[in-house]
Amino acid sequence: MEQTLRQLREESLAAIREAGALDALEALRVKYLGKKGELTAVLKQMGKLSAEERPVMGQLANQIREELTAAIETGRQTLAEKALEARLAAEATDVTMPGKPVRIGHQHPLNKVIREAKEIFIGMGFTIAEGPEVELSSYNFDRLNTGEGHPARDRQDTFYFDDNDEVLLRTQTSPVQVHVMETQPLPIRVISPGRVYRKDEVDATHSPMFHQIEGLVVDEGITFADLKGTLNELVHRLYGPETRTRFRPHHFPFTEPSCEVDIECFECHGKGCRVCKGEGWIELLGAGMVHPKVLEGCGIDTAKYSGFAFGVGAERMAMFRFGISDLRLMFENDDRFLAQF
Ligand code: PHE
């Protein structure tokens, strides 16, 4: 029996040393040490031995069992280390390889001009005011001297939320004028950029949602000359000092006198072309001296104070600024378009 045991030890240790994978090691463990394993089979023969031989063989068998167990454990560790090394080698990062470029976004052309305009006005001492896009019709209309029956209040032109026509999506940023006059101390010098909504069909120059920048100045001794100077400054800073402006008489219920301001066509410089439809001028904004009824409605003493207001279409501002011919391009989010700015 001793012979058998020693042979088994030689053979099994050699096999364990040769094993090249974890499952092969496990198979060897079962083969030699398992319930039906070879060592176990030898041990079952112990009963046939003499009383002197039995403890000697028992000790030898136990020793072999321990050796095999230890050899298998060592084999396992070696294989695991090798596997880890192989993985590290395979997954090694070459830090000298050029990286994958990350695409960096930039501002939308619309936000670009709005930001430019903010900078220009902040430089002139204005602050930024905000107002709600969901507005009461009293702010959007009544308090801007736009009473019942005015065509701007028509359901064809405006998005209402309720049957009483009391809550709507603001059609202009002008209601912010009223919010500011109600809450801020005089003198006032604010601009307020934001979204406005009208029931318009989408085409090259119309959209049911667009942006305006409202402006409001109220102080002692404000005249139309202040309005002209401020808006000329805006145009010259945005479009260059040589750009000419034209102030045309117009009507708005909340300003008196009122005007529309055109700038010389950026395409033909006044000669008349396709962009300006032969006019030589393109309309940029509406403006005027704040109507006394509007000031008084906000508790401002018109004997002492006067003011001017204006509302610029931000999309138009961007279209002129960057030579964009179609308003829809601003909202389509086509990367080939946006990447150009
Ligand atoms: N709210 C006017 C519009 O949407 C523009 C405007 C603003 C006119 C302020 C005068 C004063 O057309």
PDB file of C-alpha atoms and ligand atoms in Angstrom, residues 171-174 177 198 210 212 214-215 252 254-255 258-260 285-288 308-312, ligand 1:
ATOM      1  CA  THR A 171     -48.142  88.584 -27.126  1.00  0.00           C
ATOM      2  CA  GLN A 172     -45.411  91.093 -26.320  1.00  0.00           C
ATOM      3  CA  THR A 173     -42.849  91.826 -23.609  1.00  0.00           C
ATOM      4  CA  SER A 174     -44.537  95.199 -22.943  1.00  0.00           C
ATOM      5  CA  GLN A 177     -43.188  97.578 -18.273  1.00  0.00           C
ATOM      6  CA  ARG A 198     -48.962  84.944 -31.348  1.00  0.00           C
ATOM      7  CA  PHE A 210     -40.505  84.450 -30.950  1.00  0.00           C
ATOM      8  CA  GLN A 212     -38.501  90.378 -27.937  1.00  0.00           C
ATOM      9  CA  GLU A 214     -38.397  95.273 -24.146  1.00  0.00           C
ATOM     10  CA  GLY A 215     -36.862  98.508 -22.949  1.00  0.00           C
ATOM     11  CA  PHE A 252     -49.058 101.809 -30.474  1.00  0.00           C
ATOM     12  CA  PHE A 254     -49.308 102.438 -24.985  1.00  0.00           C
ATOM     13  CA  THR A 255     -46.941 105.036 -26.452  1.00  0.00           C
ATOM     14  CA  SER A 258     -44.979 106.237 -31.414  1.00  0.00           C
ATOM     15  CA  CYS A 259     -42.599 105.184 -34.129  1.00  0.00           C
ATOM     16  CA  GLU A 260     -41.107 102.220 -35.879  1.00  0.00           C
ATOM     17  CA  LEU A 285     -38.411  97.644 -33.652  1.00  0.00           C
ATOM     18  CA  GLY A 286     -41.358  99.605 -32.283  1.00  0.00           C
ATOM     19  CA  ALA A 287     -40.951 102.436 -29.793  1.00  0.00           C
ATOM     20  CA  GLY A 288     -42.413 105.626 -28.383  1.00  0.00           C
ATOM     21  CA  PHE A 308     -39.786 106.041 -23.394  1.00  0.00           C
ATOM     22  CA  ALA A 309     -40.198 102.375 -24.277  1.00  0.00           C
ATOM     23  CA  PHE A 310     -39.254 100.115 -27.124  1.00  0.00           C
ATOM     24  CA  GLY A 311     -39.655  96.505 -28.206  1.00  0.00           C
ATOM     25  CA  VAL A 312     -37.104  94.860 -30.487  1.00  0.00           C
TER      26      VAL A 312
HETATM   27  N1  PHE B   1     -44.927  95.735 -27.943  1.00  0.00           N
HETATM   28  C1  PHE B   1     -44.801  96.290 -29.281  1.00  0.00           C
HETATM   29  C2  PHE B   1     -44.932  95.143 -30.285  1.00  0.00           C
HETATM   30  O1  PHE B   1     -44.907  94.024 -29.909  1.00  0.00           O
HETATM   31  C3  PHE B   1     -43.491  96.983 -29.471  1.00  0.00           C
HETATM   32  C4  PHE B   1     -43.355  98.218 -28.612  1.00  0.00           C
HETATM   33  C5  PHE B   1     -42.794  98.138 -27.351  1.00  0.00           C
HETATM   34  C6  PHE B   1     -43.797  99.437 -29.082  1.00  0.00           C
HETATM   35  C7  PHE B   1     -42.651  99.283 -26.589  1.00  0.00           C
HETATM   36  C8  PHE B   1     -43.650 100.570 -28.309  1.00  0.00           C
HETATM   37  C9  PHE B   1     -43.079 100.481 -27.073  1.00  0.00           C
HETATM   38  O2  PHE B   1     -45.097  95.368 -31.467  1.00  0.00           O
END
